PDB file of C-alpha atoms in Angstrom:
ATOM      1  CA  UNK A   2       0.000   0.000   0.000  1.00 50.00           C
ATOM      2  CA  UNK A   3       1.236   3.485  -0.826  1.00 57.00           C
ATOM      3  CA  UNK A   4       0.119   6.995   0.025  1.00 53.00           C
ATOM      4  CA  UNK A   5       1.430   9.906  -1.957  1.00 48.00           C
ATOM      5  CA  UNK A   6       1.469  13.498  -3.070  1.00 49.00           C
ATOM      6  CA  UNK A   7       3.051  15.323  -5.974  1.00 56.00           C
ATOM      7  CA  UNK A   8       6.644  14.188  -6.499  1.00 91.00           C
ATOM      8  CA  UNK A   9       6.702  11.532  -3.814  1.00 92.00           C
ATOM      9  CA  UNK A  10       4.904   8.437  -2.591  1.00 94.00           C
ATOM     10  CA  UNK A  11       5.341   6.604   0.699  1.00 96.00           C
ATOM     11  CA  UNK A  12       5.455   2.819   0.501  1.00 96.00           C
ATOM     12  CA  UNK A  13       5.387   0.062   3.107  1.00 97.00           C
ATOM     13  CA  UNK A  14       8.298  -2.258   2.275  1.00 97.00           C
ATOM     14  CA  UNK A  15       7.692  -5.958   1.678  1.00 97.00           C
ATOM     15  CA  UNK A  16      10.847  -6.677   3.710  1.00 97.00           C
ATOM     16  CA  UNK A  17      11.118  -6.568   7.478  1.00 96.00           C
ATOM     17  CA  UNK A  18      13.918  -5.693   9.852  1.00 94.00           C
ATOM     18  CA  UNK A  19      15.256  -7.869  12.683  1.00 91.00           C
ATOM     19  CA  UNK A  20      12.196  -7.073  14.823  1.00 92.00           C
ATOM     20  CA  UNK A  21       9.721  -7.900  12.084  1.00 94.00           C
ATOM     21  CA  UNK A  22       8.866  -4.261  11.342  1.00 96.00           C
ATOM     22  CA  UNK A  23       8.179  -3.217   7.751  1.00 97.00           C
ATOM     23  CA  UNK A  24       9.588   0.287   7.163  1.00 96.00           C
ATOM     24  CA  UNK A  25       7.784   3.051   5.319  1.00 97.00           C
ATOM     25  CA  UNK A  26       9.966   4.335   2.482  1.00 97.00           C
ATOM     26  CA  UNK A  27       9.645   7.522   0.441  1.00 96.00           C
ATOM     27  CA  UNK A  28       9.922   7.016  -3.316  1.00 97.00           C
ATOM     28  CA  UNK A  29      10.318   9.719  -5.961  1.00 96.00           C
ATOM     29  CA  UNK A  30       7.570   9.954  -8.587  1.00 96.00           C
ATOM     30  CA  UNK A  31       7.984  11.651 -11.973  1.00 94.00           C
ATOM     31  CA  UNK A  32       5.241  13.774 -13.502  1.00 89.00           C
ATOM     32  CA  UNK A  33       4.163  10.791 -15.607  1.00 92.00           C
ATOM     33  CA  UNK A  34       3.529   8.717 -12.461  1.00 94.00           C
ATOM     34  CA  UNK A  35       6.611   6.508 -12.884  1.00 95.00           C
ATOM     35  CA  UNK A  36       9.445   6.068 -10.378  1.00 96.00           C
ATOM     36  CA  UNK A  37      13.183   5.569 -10.981  1.00 96.00           C
ATOM     37  CA  UNK A  38      14.402   2.186  -9.766  1.00 97.00           C
ATOM     38  CA  UNK A  39      17.663   0.329  -9.215  1.00 98.00           C
ATOM     39  CA  UNK A  40      17.898  -3.430  -8.615  1.00 98.00           C
ATOM     40  CA  UNK A  41      20.914  -4.727  -6.678  1.00 98.00           C
ATOM     41  CA  UNK A  42      22.533  -8.146  -6.647  1.00 96.00           C
ATOM     42  CA  UNK A  43      23.321  -9.448  -3.143  1.00 96.00           C
ATOM     43  CA  UNK A  44      26.382 -11.742  -3.062  1.00 93.00           C
ATOM     44  CA  UNK A  45      29.746 -10.034  -3.526  1.00 94.00           C
ATOM     45  CA  UNK A  46      27.895  -6.865  -4.448  1.00 97.00           C
ATOM     46  CA  UNK A  47      26.409  -5.834  -1.099  1.00 98.00           C
ATOM     47  CA  UNK A  48      27.587  -8.565   1.266  1.00 98.00           C
ATOM     48  CA  UNK A  49      30.439 -11.065   1.602  1.00 97.00           C
ATOM     49  CA  UNK A  50      28.854 -14.185   3.063  1.00 97.00           C
ATOM     50  CA  UNK A  51      31.538 -16.792   2.471  1.00 96.00           C
ATOM     51  CA  UNK A  52      31.543 -17.549   6.221  1.00 97.00           C
ATOM     52  CA  UNK A  53      28.060 -18.999   5.681  1.00 98.00           C
ATOM     53  CA  UNK A  54      28.381 -20.456   2.195  1.00 97.00           C
ATOM     54  CA  UNK A  55      31.554 -22.450   2.710  1.00 97.00           C
ATOM     55  CA  UNK A  56      30.342 -24.615   5.639  1.00 97.00           C
ATOM     56  CA  UNK A  57      26.957 -25.039   3.897  1.00 97.00           C
ATOM     57  CA  UNK A  58      28.729 -26.293   0.762  1.00 96.00           C
ATOM     58  CA  UNK A  59      30.844 -28.746   2.753  1.00 97.00           C
ATOM     59  CA  UNK A  60      27.680 -30.181   4.289  1.00 97.00           C
ATOM     60  CA  UNK A  61      26.173 -30.543   0.826  1.00 97.00           C
ATOM     61  CA  UNK A  62      29.195 -32.493  -0.467  1.00 97.00           C
ATOM     62  CA  UNK A  63      30.430 -34.286   2.678  1.00 96.00           C
ATOM     63  CA  UNK A  64      32.358 -36.912   0.714  1.00 96.00           C
ATOM     64  CA  UNK A  65      34.612 -34.325  -0.997  1.00 95.00           C
ATOM     65  CA  UNK A  66      37.743 -34.057   1.140  1.00 94.00           C
ATOM     66  CA  UNK A  67      39.453 -31.394  -1.007  1.00 93.00           C
ATOM     67  CA  UNK A  68      37.439 -28.574   0.541  1.00 94.00           C
ATOM     68  CA  UNK A  69      39.594 -25.769  -0.871  1.00 95.00           C
ATOM     69  CA  UNK A  70      39.094 -27.086  -4.389  1.00 95.00           C
ATOM     70  CA  UNK A  71      35.369 -27.578  -3.726  1.00 95.00           C
ATOM     71  CA  UNK A  72      35.081 -23.960  -2.623  1.00 95.00           C
ATOM     72  CA  UNK A  73      37.036 -22.717  -5.642  1.00 94.00           C
ATOM     73  CA  UNK A  74      34.722 -24.580  -8.028  1.00 94.00           C
ATOM     74  CA  UNK A  75      31.668 -23.174  -6.310  1.00 94.00           C
ATOM     75  CA  UNK A  76      33.026 -19.622  -6.168  1.00 92.00           C
ATOM     76  CA  UNK A  77      33.848 -19.698  -9.878  1.00 90.00           C
ATOM     77  CA  UNK A  78      30.162 -20.364 -10.572  1.00 88.00           C
ATOM     78  CA  UNK A  79      28.801 -17.515  -8.449  1.00 85.00           C
ATOM     79  CA  UNK A  80      28.292 -15.377 -11.541  1.00 82.00           C
ATOM     80  CA  UNK A  81      26.044 -17.847 -13.375  1.00 87.00           C
ATOM     81  CA  UNK A  82      22.914 -15.998 -12.236  1.00 81.00           C
ATOM     82  CA  UNK A  83      20.913 -18.762 -10.490  1.00 87.00           C
ATOM     83  CA  UNK A  84      21.606 -21.457  -7.904  1.00 90.00           C
ATOM     84  CA  UNK A  85      20.056 -24.006 -10.261  1.00 90.00           C
ATOM     85  CA  UNK A  86      22.851 -23.376 -12.737  1.00 91.00           C
ATOM     86  CA  UNK A  87      25.492 -23.281  -9.990  1.00 94.00           C
ATOM     87  CA  UNK A  88      24.577 -26.684  -8.579  1.00 95.00           C
ATOM     88  CA  UNK A  89      23.951 -28.305 -11.950  1.00 96.00           C
ATOM     89  CA  UNK A  90      27.494 -27.298 -12.872  1.00 96.00           C
ATOM     90  CA  UNK A  91      28.867 -28.596  -9.557  1.00 96.00           C
ATOM     91  CA  UNK A  92      27.054 -31.911 -10.000  1.00 97.00           C
ATOM     92  CA  UNK A  93      28.418 -32.280 -13.523  1.00 97.00           C
ATOM     93  CA  UNK A  94      32.006 -31.639 -12.436  1.00 96.00           C
ATOM     94  CA  UNK A  95      31.993 -33.633  -9.174  1.00 96.00           C
ATOM     95  CA  UNK A  96      29.588 -36.508  -9.911  1.00 96.00           C
ATOM     96  CA  UNK A  97      29.915 -36.885 -13.687  1.00 96.00           C
ATOM     97  CA  UNK A  98      33.501 -35.765 -14.263  1.00 96.00           C
ATOM     98  CA  UNK A  99      32.704 -33.083 -16.864  1.00 97.00           C
ATOM     99  CA  UNK A 100      35.968 -31.168 -16.603  1.00 94.00           C
ATOM    100  CA  UNK A 101      35.056 -28.692 -19.341  1.00 96.00           C
ATOM    101  CA  UNK A 102      32.422 -27.168 -17.073  1.00 96.00           C
ATOM    102  CA  UNK A 103      35.141 -25.778 -14.827  1.00 94.00           C
ATOM    103  CA  UNK A 104      34.893 -22.858 -17.257  1.00 93.00           C
ATOM    104  CA  UNK A 105      31.577 -21.245 -16.200  1.00 91.00           C
ATOM    105  CA  UNK A 106      31.084 -19.571 -19.598  1.00 87.00           C
ATOM    106  CA  UNK A 107      31.417 -22.911 -21.387  1.00 92.00           C
ATOM    107  CA  UNK A 108      28.984 -24.491 -18.940  1.00 94.00           C
ATOM    108  CA  UNK A 109      26.420 -21.772 -19.615  1.00 90.00           C
ATOM    109  CA  UNK A 110      26.805 -22.046 -23.386  1.00 90.00           C
ATOM    110  CA  UNK A 111      26.278 -25.817 -23.283  1.00 94.00           C
ATOM    111  CA  UNK A 112      23.667 -26.101 -20.574  1.00 93.00           C
ATOM    112  CA  UNK A 113      21.536 -22.961 -20.294  1.00 88.00           C
ATOM    113  CA  UNK A 114      18.596 -24.216 -22.391  1.00 88.00           C
ATOM    114  CA  UNK A 115      18.393 -27.472 -20.413  1.00 89.00           C
ATOM    115  CA  UNK A 116      18.798 -26.178 -16.868  1.00 89.00           C
ATOM    116  CA  UNK A 117      16.515 -23.152 -17.321  1.00 86.00           C
ATOM    117  CA  UNK A 118      13.627 -25.348 -18.524  1.00 87.00           C
ATOM    118  CA  UNK A 119      11.654 -27.955 -16.600  1.00 87.00           C
ATOM    119  CA  UNK A 120      13.774 -31.099 -16.862  1.00 90.00           C
ATOM    120  CA  UNK A 121      15.165 -33.925 -14.696  1.00 94.00           C
ATOM    121  CA  UNK A 122      18.407 -31.917 -14.401  1.00 93.00           C
ATOM    122  CA  UNK A 123      16.485 -28.855 -13.232  1.00 91.00           C
ATOM    123  CA  UNK A 124      14.577 -30.871 -10.634  1.00 93.00           C
ATOM    124  CA  UNK A 125      17.777 -32.497  -9.384  1.00 96.00           C
ATOM    125  CA  UNK A 126      19.422 -29.094  -9.096  1.00 93.00           C
ATOM    126  CA  UNK A 127      16.359 -27.755  -7.263  1.00 91.00           C
ATOM    127  CA  UNK A 128      16.900 -30.441  -4.631  1.00 95.00           C
ATOM    128  CA  UNK A 129      20.553 -29.423  -4.261  1.00 96.00           C
ATOM    129  CA  UNK A 130      19.395 -25.822  -3.930  1.00 94.00           C
ATOM    130  CA  UNK A 131      16.781 -26.694  -1.286  1.00 94.00           C
ATOM    131  CA  UNK A 132      19.244 -28.606   0.866  1.00 97.00           C
ATOM    132  CA  UNK A 133      21.928 -25.938   0.510  1.00 97.00           C
ATOM    133  CA  UNK A 134      19.434 -23.246   1.504  1.00 96.00           C
ATOM    134  CA  UNK A 135      18.392 -25.221   4.583  1.00 97.00           C
ATOM    135  CA  UNK A 136      22.020 -25.471   5.687  1.00 98.00           C
ATOM    136  CA  UNK A 137      22.707 -21.800   4.939  1.00 98.00           C
ATOM    137  CA  UNK A 138      19.615 -20.608   6.840  1.00 98.00           C
ATOM    138  CA  UNK A 139      20.636 -22.654   9.876  1.00 98.00           C
ATOM    139  CA  UNK A 140      24.268 -21.472   9.788  1.00 98.00           C
ATOM    140  CA  UNK A 141      23.241 -17.824   9.347  1.00 98.00           C
ATOM    141  CA  UNK A 142      20.888 -17.999  12.331  1.00 98.00           C
ATOM    142  CA  UNK A 143      23.616 -19.572  14.447  1.00 98.00           C
ATOM    143  CA  UNK A 144      26.051 -16.830  13.456  1.00 98.00           C
ATOM    144  CA  UNK A 145      23.532 -14.108  14.235  1.00 98.00           C
ATOM    145  CA  UNK A 146      22.836 -15.655  17.627  1.00 97.00           C
ATOM    146  CA  UNK A 147      26.466 -15.729  18.723  1.00 97.00           C
ATOM    147  CA  UNK A 148      28.068 -12.897  16.721  1.00 98.00           C
ATOM    148  CA  UNK A 149      25.562 -10.516  15.074  1.00 97.00           C
ATOM    149  CA  UNK A 150      28.342  -8.055  14.235  1.00 97.00           C
ATOM    150  CA  UNK A 151      29.571 -10.510  11.602  1.00 98.00           C
ATOM    151  CA  UNK A 152      26.771  -9.337   9.317  1.00 98.00           C
ATOM    152  CA  UNK A 153      27.591  -5.634   9.494  1.00 96.00           C
ATOM    153  CA  UNK A 154      31.252  -6.580   8.997  1.00 97.00           C
ATOM    154  CA  UNK A 155      30.157  -8.407   5.831  1.00 98.00           C
ATOM    155  CA  UNK A 156      29.048  -5.143   4.202  1.00 98.00           C
ATOM    156  CA  UNK A 157      30.808  -4.185   0.986  1.00 98.00           C
ATOM    157  CA  UNK A 158      30.952  -0.612   2.179  1.00 96.00           C
ATOM    158  CA  UNK A 159      31.193   1.406  -1.059  1.00 96.00           C
ATOM    159  CA  UNK A 160      28.167  -0.374  -2.555  1.00 97.00           C
ATOM    160  CA  UNK A 161      26.182  -0.165   0.676  1.00 98.00           C
ATOM    161  CA  UNK A 162      26.941   3.566   0.768  1.00 96.00           C
ATOM    162  CA  UNK A 163      25.715   3.877  -2.818  1.00 96.00           C
ATOM    163  CA  UNK A 164      22.518   2.061  -1.805  1.00 97.00           C
ATOM    164  CA  UNK A 165      22.024   4.500   1.072  1.00 97.00           C
ATOM    165  CA  UNK A 166      22.541   7.508  -1.200  1.00 96.00           C
ATOM    166  CA  UNK A 167      20.035   6.202  -3.751  1.00 96.00           C
ATOM    167  CA  UNK A 168      17.477   5.631  -1.022  1.00 97.00           C
ATOM    168  CA  UNK A 169      18.078   9.105   0.386  1.00 96.00           C
ATOM    169  CA  UNK A 170      17.124  10.680  -2.946  1.00 95.00           C
ATOM    170  CA  UNK A 171      14.018   8.514  -3.308  1.00 96.00           C
ATOM    171  CA  UNK A 172      15.127   5.847  -5.789  1.00 97.00           C
ATOM    172  CA  UNK A 173      13.018   2.682  -5.577  1.00 98.00           C
ATOM    173  CA  UNK A 174      15.489  -0.079  -4.661  1.00 98.00           C
ATOM    174  CA  UNK A 175      15.026  -3.844  -4.758  1.00 98.00           C
ATOM    175  CA  UNK A 176      17.266  -6.879  -4.350  1.00 98.00           C
ATOM    176  CA  UNK A 177      17.641  -9.739  -6.846  1.00 95.00           C
ATOM    177  CA  UNK A 178      19.650 -12.753  -5.771  1.00 93.00           C
ATOM    178  CA  UNK A 179      20.470 -16.311  -6.777  1.00 89.00           C
ATOM    179  CA  UNK A 180      19.764 -17.314  -3.173  1.00 92.00           C
ATOM    180  CA  UNK A 181      16.707 -18.849  -1.586  1.00 93.00           C
ATOM    181  CA  UNK A 182      14.341 -16.021  -0.662  1.00 95.00           C
ATOM    182  CA  UNK A 183      13.982 -16.989   3.011  1.00 96.00           C
ATOM    183  CA  UNK A 184      17.757 -17.008   3.390  1.00 97.00           C
ATOM    184  CA  UNK A 185      18.083 -13.668   1.576  1.00 97.00           C
ATOM    185  CA  UNK A 186      15.403 -12.045   3.748  1.00 97.00           C
ATOM    186  CA  UNK A 187      17.188 -13.317   6.853  1.00 98.00           C
ATOM    187  CA  UNK A 188      20.631 -12.005   5.932  1.00 98.00           C
ATOM    188  CA  UNK A 189      19.267  -8.655   4.764  1.00 98.00           C
ATOM    189  CA  UNK A 190      17.571  -8.289   8.155  1.00 98.00           C
ATOM    190  CA  UNK A 191      20.639  -9.468  10.101  1.00 98.00           C
ATOM    191  CA  UNK A 192      22.899  -7.074   8.174  1.00 98.00           C
ATOM    192  CA  UNK A 193      20.595  -4.093   8.671  1.00 97.00           C
ATOM    193  CA  UNK A 194      20.049  -3.674   4.926  1.00 98.00           C
ATOM    194  CA  UNK A 195      16.427  -4.862   4.711  1.00 98.00           C
ATOM    195  CA  UNK A 196      15.008  -1.390   5.556  1.00 97.00           C
ATOM    196  CA  UNK A 197      16.744  -0.013   2.454  1.00 98.00           C
ATOM    197  CA  UNK A 198      14.774  -2.201   0.038  1.00 98.00           C
ATOM    198  CA  UNK A 199      11.175  -2.303  -1.103  1.00 98.00           C
ATOM    199  CA  UNK A 200      11.202  -5.836  -2.513  1.00 98.00           C
ATOM    200  CA  UNK A 201      13.208  -9.002  -3.080  1.00 97.00           C
ATOM    201  CA  UNK A 202      13.348 -11.736  -5.711  1.00 96.00           C
ATOM    202  CA  UNK A 203      15.377 -14.920  -5.267  1.00 92.00           C
ATOM    203  CA  UNK A 204      15.820 -18.249  -6.992  1.00 89.00           C
ATOM    204  CA  UNK A 205      12.142 -19.102  -6.600  1.00 89.00           C
ATOM    205  CA  UNK A 206      11.373 -16.146  -8.869  1.00 89.00           C
ATOM    206  CA  UNK A 207      13.504 -17.312 -11.797  1.00 86.00           C
ATOM    207  CA  UNK A 208      11.514 -20.170 -13.351  1.00 81.00           C
ATOM    208  CA  UNK A 209      12.316 -20.447 -17.022  1.00 81.00           C
ATOM    209  CA  UNK A 210      15.439 -18.306 -17.023  1.00 83.00           C
ATOM    210  CA  UNK A 211      17.741 -16.181 -14.919  1.00 87.00           C
ATOM    211  CA  UNK A 212      17.584 -12.707 -13.440  1.00 92.00           C
ATOM    212  CA  UNK A 213      15.749 -11.357 -16.474  1.00 92.00           C
ATOM    213  CA  UNK A 214      12.750 -13.255 -15.060  1.00 92.00           C
ATOM    214  CA  UNK A 215      13.382 -11.953 -11.543  1.00 94.00           C
ATOM    215  CA  UNK A 216      13.581  -8.369 -12.837  1.00 96.00           C
ATOM    216  CA  UNK A 217      10.111  -8.588 -14.359  1.00 96.00           C
ATOM    217  CA  UNK A 218       8.667 -10.179 -11.240  1.00 95.00           C
ATOM    218  CA  UNK A 219      10.265  -7.502  -9.080  1.00 96.00           C
ATOM    219  CA  UNK A 220       8.672  -4.815 -11.244  1.00 97.00           C
ATOM    220  CA  UNK A 221       5.265  -6.500 -10.883  1.00 97.00           C
ATOM    221  CA  UNK A 222       5.711  -6.757  -7.108  1.00 97.00           C
ATOM    222  CA  UNK A 223       6.713  -3.120  -6.892  1.00 97.00           C
ATOM    223  CA  UNK A 224       3.494  -2.219  -8.697  1.00 97.00           C
ATOM    224  CA  UNK A 225       1.491  -4.118  -6.074  1.00 97.00           C
ATOM    225  CA  UNK A 226       3.204  -2.002  -3.423  1.00 97.00           C
ATOM    226  CA  UNK A 227       2.113   1.127  -5.276  1.00 96.00           C
ATOM    227  CA  UNK A 228       5.303   1.918  -7.215  1.00 97.00           C
ATOM    228  CA  UNK A 229       5.166   2.060 -11.018  1.00 97.00           C
ATOM    229  CA  UNK A 230       8.755   1.502 -12.102  1.00 97.00           C
ATOM    230  CA  UNK A 231      10.128   3.506 -15.018  1.00 96.00           C
ATOM    231  CA  UNK A 232      11.081   0.442 -17.059  1.00 97.00           C
ATOM    232  CA  UNK A 233      12.762   2.517 -19.747  1.00 94.00           C
ATOM    233  CA  UNK A 234      15.488   3.727 -17.352  1.00 93.00           C
ATOM    234  CA  UNK A 235      16.076   0.840 -14.955  1.00 97.00           C
ATOM    235  CA  UNK A 236      19.433   0.518 -13.190  1.00 97.00           C
ATOM    236  CA  UNK A 237      21.101  -2.844 -12.459  1.00 98.00           C
ATOM    237  CA  UNK A 238      24.065  -3.263 -10.092  1.00 98.00           C
ATOM    238  CA  UNK A 239      26.004  -6.498  -9.607  1.00 96.00           C
ATOM    239  CA  UNK A 240      29.342  -8.261  -9.795  1.00 94.00           C
ATOM    240  CA  UNK A 241      28.491 -10.411 -12.830  1.00 92.00           C
ATOM    241  CA  UNK A 242      28.410  -8.828 -16.266  1.00 93.00           C
ATOM    242  CA  UNK A 243      26.296 -11.602 -17.780  1.00 89.00           C
ATOM    243  CA  UNK A 244      24.421 -12.929 -14.737  1.00 89.00           C
ATOM    244  CA  UNK A 245      23.370  -9.594 -13.190  1.00 93.00           C
ATOM    245  CA  UNK A 246      23.479  -6.984 -15.952  1.00 95.00           C
ATOM    246  CA  UNK A 247      23.682  -8.626 -19.386  1.00 93.00           C
ATOM    247  CA  UNK A 248      20.327 -10.318 -18.699  1.00 94.00           C
ATOM    248  CA  UNK A 249      18.724  -6.945 -19.522  1.00 95.00           C
ATOM    249  CA  UNK A 250      19.157  -7.814 -23.197  1.00 95.00           C
ATOM    250  CA  UNK A 251      16.470 -10.481 -22.737  1.00 93.00           C
ATOM    251  CA  UNK A 252      13.899  -8.117 -21.253  1.00 95.00           C
ATOM    252  CA  UNK A 253      10.809  -7.276 -23.331  1.00 93.00           C
ATOM    253  CA  UNK A 254      10.359  -4.035 -25.219  1.00 89.00           C
ATOM    254  CA  UNK A 255       9.270  -1.553 -22.537  1.00 92.00           C
ATOM    255  CA  UNK A 256      12.491  -2.153 -20.603  1.00 95.00           C
ATOM    256  CA  UNK A 257      15.712  -0.280 -21.158  1.00 94.00           C
ATOM    257  CA  UNK A 258      18.405  -0.813 -18.546  1.00 95.00           C
ATOM    258  CA  UNK A 259      21.881   0.400 -17.746  1.00 93.00           C
ATOM    259  CA  UNK A 260      24.348  -1.388 -15.518  1.00 95.00           C
ATOM    260  CA  UNK A 261      27.079  -0.834 -12.965  1.00 96.00           C
ATOM    261  CA  UNK A 262      29.541  -3.720 -12.637  1.00 96.00           C
ATOM    262  CA  UNK A 263      31.231  -4.067  -9.245  1.00 97.00           C
ATOM    263  CA  UNK A 264      34.886  -5.198  -9.280  1.00 96.00           C
ATOM    264  CA  UNK A 265      37.313  -5.459  -6.382  1.00 95.00           C
ATOM    265  CA  UNK A 266      40.446  -3.781  -7.712  1.00 95.00           C
ATOM    266  CA  UNK A 267      42.608  -2.911 -10.697  1.00 95.00           C
ATOM    267  CA  UNK A 268      43.656  -6.527 -11.193  1.00 95.00           C
ATOM    268  CA  UNK A 269      40.019  -7.638 -11.385  1.00 94.00           C
ATOM    269  CA  UNK A 270      39.226  -4.814 -13.818  1.00 95.00           C
ATOM    270  CA  UNK A 271      42.158  -5.799 -16.032  1.00 94.00           C
ATOM    271  CA  UNK A 272      40.999  -9.443 -16.021  1.00 93.00           C
ATOM    272  CA  UNK A 273      37.416  -8.418 -16.857  1.00 92.00           C
ATOM    273  CA  UNK A 274      38.605  -6.379 -19.812  1.00 94.00           C
ATOM    274  CA  UNK A 275      40.823  -9.193 -21.056  1.00 93.00           C
ATOM    275  CA  UNK A 276      37.834 -11.546 -21.063  1.00 90.00           C
ATOM    276  CA  UNK A 277      35.751  -8.843 -22.706  1.00 91.00           C
ATOM    277  CA  UNK A 278      38.224  -8.589 -25.563  1.00 91.00           C
ATOM    278  CA  UNK A 279      37.971 -12.348 -26.205  1.00 89.00           C
ATOM    279  CA  UNK A 280      34.251 -12.954 -25.567  1.00 88.00           C
ATOM    280  CA  UNK A 281      31.768 -11.511 -28.033  1.00 89.00           C
ATOM    281  CA  UNK A 282      28.750 -12.042 -25.762  1.00 89.00           C
ATOM    282  CA  UNK A 283      30.326 -10.108 -22.910  1.00 89.00           C
ATOM    283  CA  UNK A 284      31.463  -7.358 -25.245  1.00 92.00           C
ATOM    284  CA  UNK A 285      27.967  -7.081 -26.675  1.00 93.00           C
ATOM    285  CA  UNK A 286      26.490  -6.782 -23.162  1.00 92.00           C
ATOM    286  CA  UNK A 287      28.977  -4.104 -22.126  1.00 93.00           C
ATOM    287  CA  UNK A 288      28.507  -2.019 -25.253  1.00 93.00           C
ATOM    288  CA  UNK A 289      24.739  -2.359 -25.782  1.00 93.00           C
ATOM    289  CA  UNK A 290      23.933  -1.568 -22.151  1.00 94.00           C
ATOM    290  CA  UNK A 291      26.620   1.081 -21.681  1.00 93.00           C
ATOM    291  CA  UNK A 292      27.926  -0.769 -18.634  1.00 95.00           C
ATOM    292  CA  UNK A 293      30.100   1.193 -16.255  1.00 95.00           C
ATOM    293  CA  UNK A 294      32.452  -0.348 -13.726  1.00 95.00           C
ATOM    294  CA  UNK A 295      32.727   0.473 -10.015  1.00 95.00           C
ATOM    295  CA  UNK A 296      36.253  -0.260  -8.723  1.00 95.00           C
ATOM    296  CA  UNK A 297      35.937  -0.794  -4.971  1.00 95.00           C
ATOM    297  CA  UNK A 298      39.526  -0.194  -3.912  1.00 93.00           C
ATOM    298  CA  UNK A 299      39.540   3.229  -5.607  1.00 93.00           C
ATOM    299  CA  UNK A 300      36.915   4.513  -3.164  1.00 93.00           C
ATOM    300  CA  UNK A 301      38.446   6.500  -0.263  1.00 91.00           C
ATOM    301  CA  UNK A 302      36.867   6.832   3.173  1.00 89.00           C
ATOM    302  CA  UNK A 303      36.491   9.808   5.464  1.00 90.00           C
ATOM    303  CA  UNK A 304      37.790   9.918   9.034  1.00 89.00           C
ATOM    304  CA  UNK A 305      34.746   7.961  10.239  1.00 90.00           C
ATOM    305  CA  UNK A 306      35.288   5.179   7.714  1.00 86.00           C
ATOM    306  CA  UNK A 307      32.389   6.202   5.454  1.00 89.00           C
ATOM    307  CA  UNK A 308      33.136   5.732   1.745  1.00 91.00           C
ATOM    308  CA  UNK A 309      33.337   8.940  -0.291  1.00 90.00           C
ATOM    309  CA  UNK A 310      31.516   8.376  -3.568  1.00 88.00           C
ATOM    310  CA  UNK A 311      31.768  10.283  -6.825  1.00 73.00           C
ATOM    311  CA  UNK A 312      35.451  11.135  -6.596  1.00 59.00           C
ATOM    312  CA  UNK A 313      38.867   9.852  -7.640  1.00 55.00           C
ATOM    313  CA  UNK A 314      37.669   7.975 -10.729  1.00 64.00           C
ATOM    314  CA  UNK A 315      36.071   5.004  -8.969  1.00 80.00           C
ATOM    315  CA  UNK A 316      33.499   4.669 -11.804  1.00 85.00           C
ATOM    316  CA  UNK A 317      34.314   4.503 -15.508  1.00 88.00           C
ATOM    317  CA  UNK A 318      33.152   2.778 -18.688  1.00 88.00           C
ATOM    318  CA  UNK A 319      33.851  -0.957 -18.796  1.00 89.00           C
ATOM    319  CA  UNK A 320      34.355  -1.165 -22.550  1.00 76.00           C
ATOM    320  CA  UNK A 321      37.375   0.846 -23.687  1.00 61.00           C
ATOM    321  CA  UNK A 322      37.583  -0.333 -27.290  1.00 59.00           C
TER     322      UNK A 322
END
């Protein structure tokens, strides 16, 4: 439900804080009745949650003794866009010996049509995803019970600061994640970020595809809250060029999105551009969507440790060719 006046509407968020309260958020409204919106990825964009994911993964594959290698394989697949894809890839490598799938791009090229549709592989991966989510929910709750500060320490501060700034100026913000939605709601509440979002879409909202499906469902859910998203100027922020931002190329006609790719440092930016030069699909995504890159270690902090945005060249175009 939303109440409003000229230039602004007040919306009750679908997400709740640690006490179960749903905040009331002000959202800017253009003269045509539409609101600017930005959708954020969660993992390695807003939060670093490896302290939860790693033990959950080891429970899921208890017979794999090479835990460092297991974690590397899983981490390499984080940018595939959905947990269904991530665990289908893991199953193929670990249980079926498909070594070629260690390259996540090759996996996606070979497997996307099968794993995104209803199939035995999809249903098997859904079971992996369910069990993994159960473990992750339990581990997160244990962590919050004994050390709640771990979740504020997990903030990726420059991106969280950007989220706060966007909220301050009335941008409608939502979260899209390859995680189970219950888990995502929990960690957003534990980390104190839930009150900065209007809505959430997780793996359950991606039937038949990836985050391009979640984006459309988020927009529909925002409308039910009373916010009509300006689809023609949607912002997407994430750490995966293809999984978080490039999916905008699959959106139907009314949508037009731009993206901000989050990278850790200069080395990561150099690697991303090297891949871009060799991969036509990535290059097409970067150029068609005008993707810009947000280099985290370029962002300075003030004396209180708050990131200072908009200075020192922390944001620039990804494609330089």
